[in-house]
Coordinates of C-alpha atoms and ligand atoms in Angstrom, one line a residue:
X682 CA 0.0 0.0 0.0
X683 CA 1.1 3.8 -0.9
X684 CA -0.5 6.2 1.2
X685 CA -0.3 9.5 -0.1
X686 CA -3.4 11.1 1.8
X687 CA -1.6 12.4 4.8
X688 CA -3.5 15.6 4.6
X689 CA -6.6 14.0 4.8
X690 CA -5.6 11.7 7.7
X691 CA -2.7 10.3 9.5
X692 CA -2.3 6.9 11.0
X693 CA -1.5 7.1 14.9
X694 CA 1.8 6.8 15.9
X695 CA 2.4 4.0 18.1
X696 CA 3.8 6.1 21.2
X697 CA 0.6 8.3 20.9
X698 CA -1.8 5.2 21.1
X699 CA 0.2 4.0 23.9
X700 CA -0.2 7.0 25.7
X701 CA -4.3 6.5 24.8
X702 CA -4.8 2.9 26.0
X703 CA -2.5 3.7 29.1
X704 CA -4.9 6.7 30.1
X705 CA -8.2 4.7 29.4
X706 CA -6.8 1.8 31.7
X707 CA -5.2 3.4 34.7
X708 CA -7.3 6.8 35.2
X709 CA -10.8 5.8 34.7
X710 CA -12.0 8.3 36.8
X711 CA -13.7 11.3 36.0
X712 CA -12.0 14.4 36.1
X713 CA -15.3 16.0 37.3
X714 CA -15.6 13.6 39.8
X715 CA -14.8 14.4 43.6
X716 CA -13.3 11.3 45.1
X717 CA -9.7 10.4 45.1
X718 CA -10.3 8.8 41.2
X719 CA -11.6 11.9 39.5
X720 CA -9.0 14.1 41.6
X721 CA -6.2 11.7 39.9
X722 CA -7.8 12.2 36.7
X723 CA -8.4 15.9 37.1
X724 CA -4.7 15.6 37.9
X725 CA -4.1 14.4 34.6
X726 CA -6.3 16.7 32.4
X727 CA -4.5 19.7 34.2
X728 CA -1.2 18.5 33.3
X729 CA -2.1 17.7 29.7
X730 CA -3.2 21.0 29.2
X731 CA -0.4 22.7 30.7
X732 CA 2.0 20.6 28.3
X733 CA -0.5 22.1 25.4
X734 CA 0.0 25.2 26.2
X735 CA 3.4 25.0 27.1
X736 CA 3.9 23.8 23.1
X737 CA 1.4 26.2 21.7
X738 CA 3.0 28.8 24.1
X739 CA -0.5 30.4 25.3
X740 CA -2.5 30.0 28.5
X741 CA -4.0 26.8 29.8
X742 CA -7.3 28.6 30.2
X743 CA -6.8 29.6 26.4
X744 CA -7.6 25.8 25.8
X745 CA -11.2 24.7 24.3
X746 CA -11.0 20.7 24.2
X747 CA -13.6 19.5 21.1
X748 CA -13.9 16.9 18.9
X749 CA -12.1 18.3 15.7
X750 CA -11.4 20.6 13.8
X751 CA -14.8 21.6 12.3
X752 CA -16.5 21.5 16.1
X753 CA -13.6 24.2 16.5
X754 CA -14.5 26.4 13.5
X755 CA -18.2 26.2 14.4
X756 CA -17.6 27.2 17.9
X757 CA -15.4 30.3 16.7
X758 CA -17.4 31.7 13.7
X759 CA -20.4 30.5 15.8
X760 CA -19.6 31.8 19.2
X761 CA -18.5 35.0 17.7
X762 CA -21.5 35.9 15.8
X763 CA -23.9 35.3 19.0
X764 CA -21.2 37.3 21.1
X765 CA -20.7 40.0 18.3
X766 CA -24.0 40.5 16.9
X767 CA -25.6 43.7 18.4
X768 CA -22.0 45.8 17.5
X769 CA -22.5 44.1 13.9
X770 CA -23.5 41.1 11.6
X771 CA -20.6 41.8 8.8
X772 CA -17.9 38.6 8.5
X773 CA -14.6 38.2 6.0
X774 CA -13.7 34.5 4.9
X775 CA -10.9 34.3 2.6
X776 CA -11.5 32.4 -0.8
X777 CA -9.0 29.7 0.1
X778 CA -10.9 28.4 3.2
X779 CA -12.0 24.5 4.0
X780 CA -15.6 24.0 3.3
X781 CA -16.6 23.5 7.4
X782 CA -16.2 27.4 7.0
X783 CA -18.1 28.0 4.1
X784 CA -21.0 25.3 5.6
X785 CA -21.1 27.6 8.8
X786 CA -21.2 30.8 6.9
X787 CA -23.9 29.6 4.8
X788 CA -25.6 29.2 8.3
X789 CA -24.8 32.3 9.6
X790 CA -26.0 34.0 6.2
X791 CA -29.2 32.1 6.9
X792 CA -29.7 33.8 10.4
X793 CA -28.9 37.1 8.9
X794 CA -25.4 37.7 8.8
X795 CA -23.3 39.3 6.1
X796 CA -20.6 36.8 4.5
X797 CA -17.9 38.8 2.0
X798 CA -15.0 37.4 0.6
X799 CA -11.7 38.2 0.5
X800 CA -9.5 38.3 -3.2
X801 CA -6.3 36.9 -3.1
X802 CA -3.7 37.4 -5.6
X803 CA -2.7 34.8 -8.6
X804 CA -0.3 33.0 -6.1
X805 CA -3.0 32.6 -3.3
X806 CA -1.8 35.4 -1.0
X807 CA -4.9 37.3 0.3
X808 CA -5.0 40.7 -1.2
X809 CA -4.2 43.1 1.4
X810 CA -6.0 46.0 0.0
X811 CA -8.9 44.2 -1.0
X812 CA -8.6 43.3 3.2
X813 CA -8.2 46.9 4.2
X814 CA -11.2 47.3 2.0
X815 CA -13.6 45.2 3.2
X816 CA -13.0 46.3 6.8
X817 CA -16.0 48.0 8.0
X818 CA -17.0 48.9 11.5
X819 CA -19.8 46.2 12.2
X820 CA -16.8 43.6 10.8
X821 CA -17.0 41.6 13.7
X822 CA -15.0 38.8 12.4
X823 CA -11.9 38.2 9.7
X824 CA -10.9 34.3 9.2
X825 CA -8.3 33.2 7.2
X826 CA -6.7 29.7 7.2
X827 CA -2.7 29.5 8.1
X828 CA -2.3 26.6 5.5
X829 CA -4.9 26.1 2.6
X830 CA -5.6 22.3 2.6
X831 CA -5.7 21.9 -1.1
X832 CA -3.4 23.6 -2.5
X833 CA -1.5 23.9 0.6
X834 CA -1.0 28.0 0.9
X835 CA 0.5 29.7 3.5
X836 CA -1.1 33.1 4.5
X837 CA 1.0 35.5 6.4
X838 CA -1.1 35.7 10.0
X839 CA 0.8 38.3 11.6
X840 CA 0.5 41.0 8.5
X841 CA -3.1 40.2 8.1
X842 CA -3.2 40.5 11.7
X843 CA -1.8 44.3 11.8
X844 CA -4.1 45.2 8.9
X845 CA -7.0 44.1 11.2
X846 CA -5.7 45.9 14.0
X847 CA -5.3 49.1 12.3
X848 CA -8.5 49.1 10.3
X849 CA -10.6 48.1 12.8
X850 CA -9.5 47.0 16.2
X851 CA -12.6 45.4 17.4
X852 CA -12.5 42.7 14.4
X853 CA -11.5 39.7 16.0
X854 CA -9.3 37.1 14.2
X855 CA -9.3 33.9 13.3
X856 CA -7.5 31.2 11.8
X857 CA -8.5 27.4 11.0
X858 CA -4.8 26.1 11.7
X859 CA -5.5 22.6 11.0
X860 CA -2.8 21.8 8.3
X861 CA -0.6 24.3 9.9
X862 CA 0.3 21.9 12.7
X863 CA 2.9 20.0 12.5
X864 CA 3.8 20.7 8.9
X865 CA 4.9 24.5 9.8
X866 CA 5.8 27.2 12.2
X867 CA 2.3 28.5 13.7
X868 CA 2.3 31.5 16.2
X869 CA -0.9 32.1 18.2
X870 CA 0.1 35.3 18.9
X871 CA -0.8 36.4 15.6
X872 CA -4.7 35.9 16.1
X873 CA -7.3 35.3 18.9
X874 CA -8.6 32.7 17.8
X875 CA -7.2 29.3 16.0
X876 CA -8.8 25.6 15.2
X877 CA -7.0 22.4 15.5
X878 CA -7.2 18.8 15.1
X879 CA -5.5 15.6 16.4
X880 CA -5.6 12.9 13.3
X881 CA -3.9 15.7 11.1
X882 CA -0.2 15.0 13.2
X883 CA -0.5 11.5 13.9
X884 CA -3.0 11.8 16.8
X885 CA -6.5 10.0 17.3
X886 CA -9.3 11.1 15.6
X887 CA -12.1 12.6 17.6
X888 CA -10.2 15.4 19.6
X889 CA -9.2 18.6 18.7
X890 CA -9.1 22.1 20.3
X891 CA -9.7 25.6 19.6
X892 CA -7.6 28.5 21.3
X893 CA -8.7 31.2 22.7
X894 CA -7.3 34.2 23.7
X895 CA -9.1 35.0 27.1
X896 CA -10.0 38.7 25.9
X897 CA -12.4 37.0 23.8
X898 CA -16.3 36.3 24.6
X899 CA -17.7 33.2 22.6
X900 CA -20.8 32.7 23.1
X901 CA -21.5 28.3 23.8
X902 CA -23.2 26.5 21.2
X903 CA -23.4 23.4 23.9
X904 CA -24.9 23.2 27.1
X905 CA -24.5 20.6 30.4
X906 CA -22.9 20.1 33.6
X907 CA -19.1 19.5 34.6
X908 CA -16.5 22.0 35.3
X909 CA -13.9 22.2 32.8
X910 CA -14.5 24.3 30.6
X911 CA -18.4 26.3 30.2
X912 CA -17.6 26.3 26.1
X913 CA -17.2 22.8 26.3
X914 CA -19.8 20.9 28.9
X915 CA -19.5 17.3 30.1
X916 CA -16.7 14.9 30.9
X917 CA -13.8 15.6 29.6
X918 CA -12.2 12.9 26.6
X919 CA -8.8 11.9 29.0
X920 CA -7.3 9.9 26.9
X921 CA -7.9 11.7 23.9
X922 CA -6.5 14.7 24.9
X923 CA -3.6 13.0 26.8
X924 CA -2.6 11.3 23.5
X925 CA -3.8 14.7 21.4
X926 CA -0.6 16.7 24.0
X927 CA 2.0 13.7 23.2
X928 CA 1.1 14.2 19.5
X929 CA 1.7 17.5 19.2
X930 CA 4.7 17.8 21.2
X931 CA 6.0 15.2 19.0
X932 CA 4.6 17.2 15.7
X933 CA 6.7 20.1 16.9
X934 CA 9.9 18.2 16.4
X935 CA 12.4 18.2 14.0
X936 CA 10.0 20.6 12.0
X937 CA 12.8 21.7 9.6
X938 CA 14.7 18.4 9.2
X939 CA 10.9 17.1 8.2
X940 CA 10.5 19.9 6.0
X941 CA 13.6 19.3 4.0
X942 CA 13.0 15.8 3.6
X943 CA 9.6 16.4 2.6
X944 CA 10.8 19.0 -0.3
X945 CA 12.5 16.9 -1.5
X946 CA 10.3 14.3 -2.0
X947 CA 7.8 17.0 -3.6
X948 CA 10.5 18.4 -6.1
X949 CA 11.0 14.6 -7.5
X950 CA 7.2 13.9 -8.4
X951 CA 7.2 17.7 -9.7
X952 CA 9.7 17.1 -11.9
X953 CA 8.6 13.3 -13.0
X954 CA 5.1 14.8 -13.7
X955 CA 5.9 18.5 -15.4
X956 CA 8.7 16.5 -17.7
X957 CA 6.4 13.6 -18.7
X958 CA 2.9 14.8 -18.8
X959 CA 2.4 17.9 -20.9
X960 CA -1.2 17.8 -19.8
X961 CA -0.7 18.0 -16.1
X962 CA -0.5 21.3 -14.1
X963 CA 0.6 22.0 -11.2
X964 CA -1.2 24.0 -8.5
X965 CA 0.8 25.1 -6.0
X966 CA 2.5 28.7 -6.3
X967 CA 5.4 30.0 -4.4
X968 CA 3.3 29.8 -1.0
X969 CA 2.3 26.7 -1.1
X970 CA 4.0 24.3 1.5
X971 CA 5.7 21.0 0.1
X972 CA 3.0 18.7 2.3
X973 CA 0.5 19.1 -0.2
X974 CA 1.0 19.0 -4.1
X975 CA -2.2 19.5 -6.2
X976 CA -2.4 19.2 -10.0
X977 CA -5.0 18.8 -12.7
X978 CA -5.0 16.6 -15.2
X979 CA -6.8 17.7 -18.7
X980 CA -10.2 16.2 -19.1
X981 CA -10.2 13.1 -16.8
X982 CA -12.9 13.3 -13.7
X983 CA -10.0 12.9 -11.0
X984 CA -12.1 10.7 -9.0
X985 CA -11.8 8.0 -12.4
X986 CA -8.1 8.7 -11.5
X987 CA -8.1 7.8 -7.7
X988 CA -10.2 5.0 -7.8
X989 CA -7.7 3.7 -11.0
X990 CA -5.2 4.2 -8.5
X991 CA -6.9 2.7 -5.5
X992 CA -7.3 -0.4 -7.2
X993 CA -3.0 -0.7 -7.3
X994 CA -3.2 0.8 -3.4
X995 CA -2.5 3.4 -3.9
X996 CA -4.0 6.3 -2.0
X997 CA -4.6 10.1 -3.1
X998 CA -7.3 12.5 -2.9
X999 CA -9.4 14.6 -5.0
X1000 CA -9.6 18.5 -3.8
X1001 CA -10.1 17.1 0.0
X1002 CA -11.4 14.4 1.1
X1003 CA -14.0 16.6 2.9
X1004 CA -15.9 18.3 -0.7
X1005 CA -15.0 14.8 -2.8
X1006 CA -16.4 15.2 -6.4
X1007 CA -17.2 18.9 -6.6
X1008 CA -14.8 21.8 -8.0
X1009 CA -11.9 22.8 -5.8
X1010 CA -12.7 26.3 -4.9
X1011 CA -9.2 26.8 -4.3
X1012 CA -7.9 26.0 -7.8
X1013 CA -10.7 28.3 -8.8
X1014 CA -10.1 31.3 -6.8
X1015 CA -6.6 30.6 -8.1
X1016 CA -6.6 30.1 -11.8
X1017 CA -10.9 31.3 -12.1
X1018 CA -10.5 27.9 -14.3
X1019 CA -13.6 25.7 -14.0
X1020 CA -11.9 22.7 -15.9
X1021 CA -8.9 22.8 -14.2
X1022 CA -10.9 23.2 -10.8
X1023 CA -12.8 20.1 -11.9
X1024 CA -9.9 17.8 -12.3
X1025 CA -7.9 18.3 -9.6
X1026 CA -6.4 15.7 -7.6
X1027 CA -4.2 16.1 -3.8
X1028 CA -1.1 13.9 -2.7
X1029 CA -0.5 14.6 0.4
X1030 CA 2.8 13.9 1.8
X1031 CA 4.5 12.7 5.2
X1032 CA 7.8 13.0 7.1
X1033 CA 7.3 9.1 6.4
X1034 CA 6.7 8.7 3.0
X1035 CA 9.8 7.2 1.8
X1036 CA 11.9 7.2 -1.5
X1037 CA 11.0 4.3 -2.5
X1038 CA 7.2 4.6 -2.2
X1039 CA 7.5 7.7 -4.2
X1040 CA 9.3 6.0 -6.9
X1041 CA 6.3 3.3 -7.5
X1042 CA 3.5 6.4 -7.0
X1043 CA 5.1 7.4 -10.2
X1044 CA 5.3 4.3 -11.9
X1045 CA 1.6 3.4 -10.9
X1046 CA 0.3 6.6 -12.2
X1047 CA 2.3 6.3 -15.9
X1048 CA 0.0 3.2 -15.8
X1049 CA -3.0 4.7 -14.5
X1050 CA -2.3 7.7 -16.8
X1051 CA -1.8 5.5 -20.0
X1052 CA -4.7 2.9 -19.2
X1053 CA -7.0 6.1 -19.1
X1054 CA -5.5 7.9 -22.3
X1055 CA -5.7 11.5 -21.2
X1056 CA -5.4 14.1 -23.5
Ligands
PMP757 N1 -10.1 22.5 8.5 C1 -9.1 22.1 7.7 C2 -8.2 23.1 7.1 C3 -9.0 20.7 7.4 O1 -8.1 20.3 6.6 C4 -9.9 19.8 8.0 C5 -9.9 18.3 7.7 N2 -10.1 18.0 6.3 C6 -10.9 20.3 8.8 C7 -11.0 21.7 9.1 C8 -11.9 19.4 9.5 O2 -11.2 18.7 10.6 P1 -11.9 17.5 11.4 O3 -11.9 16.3 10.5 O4 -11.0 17.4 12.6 O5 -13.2 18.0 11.8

């Protein structure tokens, strides 16, 4: 088997499941609980967090505990709107977002909120006029991803950041860091609020978190009992978040060695596919981070092209596994190219993809590619 869908998912790392099936066995207390077993577990949850934010370099009452990324994005965009909405209903989304953002701003559009978009330039950069723009004084919210998870762009949090600040200081932030983690640098400092989630950096699935600055009102989308946290009600997931702090202290490590390693792996299939295939184009621009390589491929419906590669095990994407068979709105605020948007496939790539596993991706898909005669 390839696997070539990191971005999609990772596989657990064995240290980070140990820590999970250790936690599940030997605390099975409740952390809300009062006796010595819920005290221990308490214990536990308290020192997981601190190790979070220790990482993340924020506060441990900055720390929202969900299940994944798009509970995070619903409880920002959400939470801010209900907090927000008698100062003003206006909210900026870039073009390049995942689609849980555009599902929760159709929502908010249905309850009477005002969604713009941001442009962004041919390379994917958000268009920092267009920003300054758009800024009005019942904006209530900007959000803009750190990493695109199609095309893989990198936005530059801290400028957009300033340009928020000055326009309109009131405007809160934030950014859907999901495929940020782990892959680059992130700084939390540069917004109020950010989404994360575990199964992106080799963590469980089902846990992720959201920071918050603790400036910040959000108003709860859940309600219940238990004490942790009032965003988040009920008993807290121990051993998911235990294992969710030992994956991303080990995400965090050796981030440029993996980086290297990783560009290099991405500059082989780029070159293999540009020399070969005059019909393929490549995606990614000069902001794109080497994780995630995206290209089109002429007229062939991409999912034709994954399931032909599926069938050798070998495992890609279309845009994301999330919006599977419609256009990648990324490649279209890109290139404004509806065919190229429609035939758009992902590989995604990992610290442990090896040489070798590259080197038979690119054989199976001069197979795939010949068997389907594209043109
Ligand atoms: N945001 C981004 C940028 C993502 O890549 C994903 C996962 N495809 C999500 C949100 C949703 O994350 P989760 O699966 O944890 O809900």
């Amino acid at each position: 088997m390839i696997y070539l869908d990191y971005s999609a998912t990772t596989p657990v790392s064995f240290e980070v499941l140990d820590s999970y099936n250790k936690t599940s066995r030997e605390f099975i207390g409740n952390p809300n609980s009062l006796h010595s077993l819920g005290r221990k577990s308490n214990e536990l949850l308290k020192s997981a967090t601190k190790q979070i934010s220790d990482l993340l370099k924020v506060m441990e009452s900055e720390i929202i505990y969900t299940s994944g990324a798009t509970e995070s994005n619903n409880m920002a965009l959400i939470g801010v709107a209900l907090a927000k909405h008698k100062r003003g209903k206006h909210i900026l989304v870039s073009k390049l977002e995942h689609p849980s953002i555009y599902k929760i701003c159709d929502y908010l559009r249905s309850i009477g909120f005002t969604i713009d978009y941001i442009e962004n330039d041919g390379d994917g950069l958000i268009d920092f006029d267009d920003l300054k723009n758009k800024i009005k004084d019942d904006t209530i919210l900007v959000s803009v991803n750190a990493v695109n998870s199609e095309v893989g762009i990198r936005q530059p949090l801290k400028f957009i950041r300033q340009i928020i600040r000055k326009v309109n200081p009131e405007t809160i932030f934030h950014s859907d860091m999901t495929q940020a983690l782990g892959k680059t640098t992130v700084c939390l400092n540069d917004v109020d609020i950010a989404s994360f989630s575990a199964h992106k950096i080799y963590g469980p699935k089902g846990i992720g978190l959201l920071y918050k600055n603790s400036k910040i009102k959000l108003v709860p989308l859940e309600y219940g009992s238990g004490k942790s946290n009032e965003l988040k009600p009920g008993t807290p997931a121990l051993p998911l978040i235990v294992a969710m702090a030992k994956a991303i202290r080990i995400a965090l490590t050796d981030l440029d060695k993996k980086e290297r390693f990783i560009t290099r792996l991405n500059e082989k299939i780029v070159k293999e596919l540009t020399s070969k295939y005059p019909n393929v184009k490549i995606n990614n621009t000069k902001y794109s981070i080497p994780h995630i390589l995206n290209i089109s491929l002429g007229n062939i419906k991409p999912e034709t092209f994954i399931n032909a590669l599926a069938e050798k095990e070998v495992y890609i994407s279309t845009n994301t596994a999330c919006s599977s068979g419609e256009l990648s709105s990324s490649v279209l605020a890109l290139y404004n190219d509806k065919q190229r948007a429609a035939s758009t496939i992902r590989i995604s790539l990992s610290h442990l993809t090896t040489t070798d596993e590259i080197n038979q991706f690119l054989n199976y898909f001069q197979v795939v590619y010949n068997k389907l005669n594209i043109n």
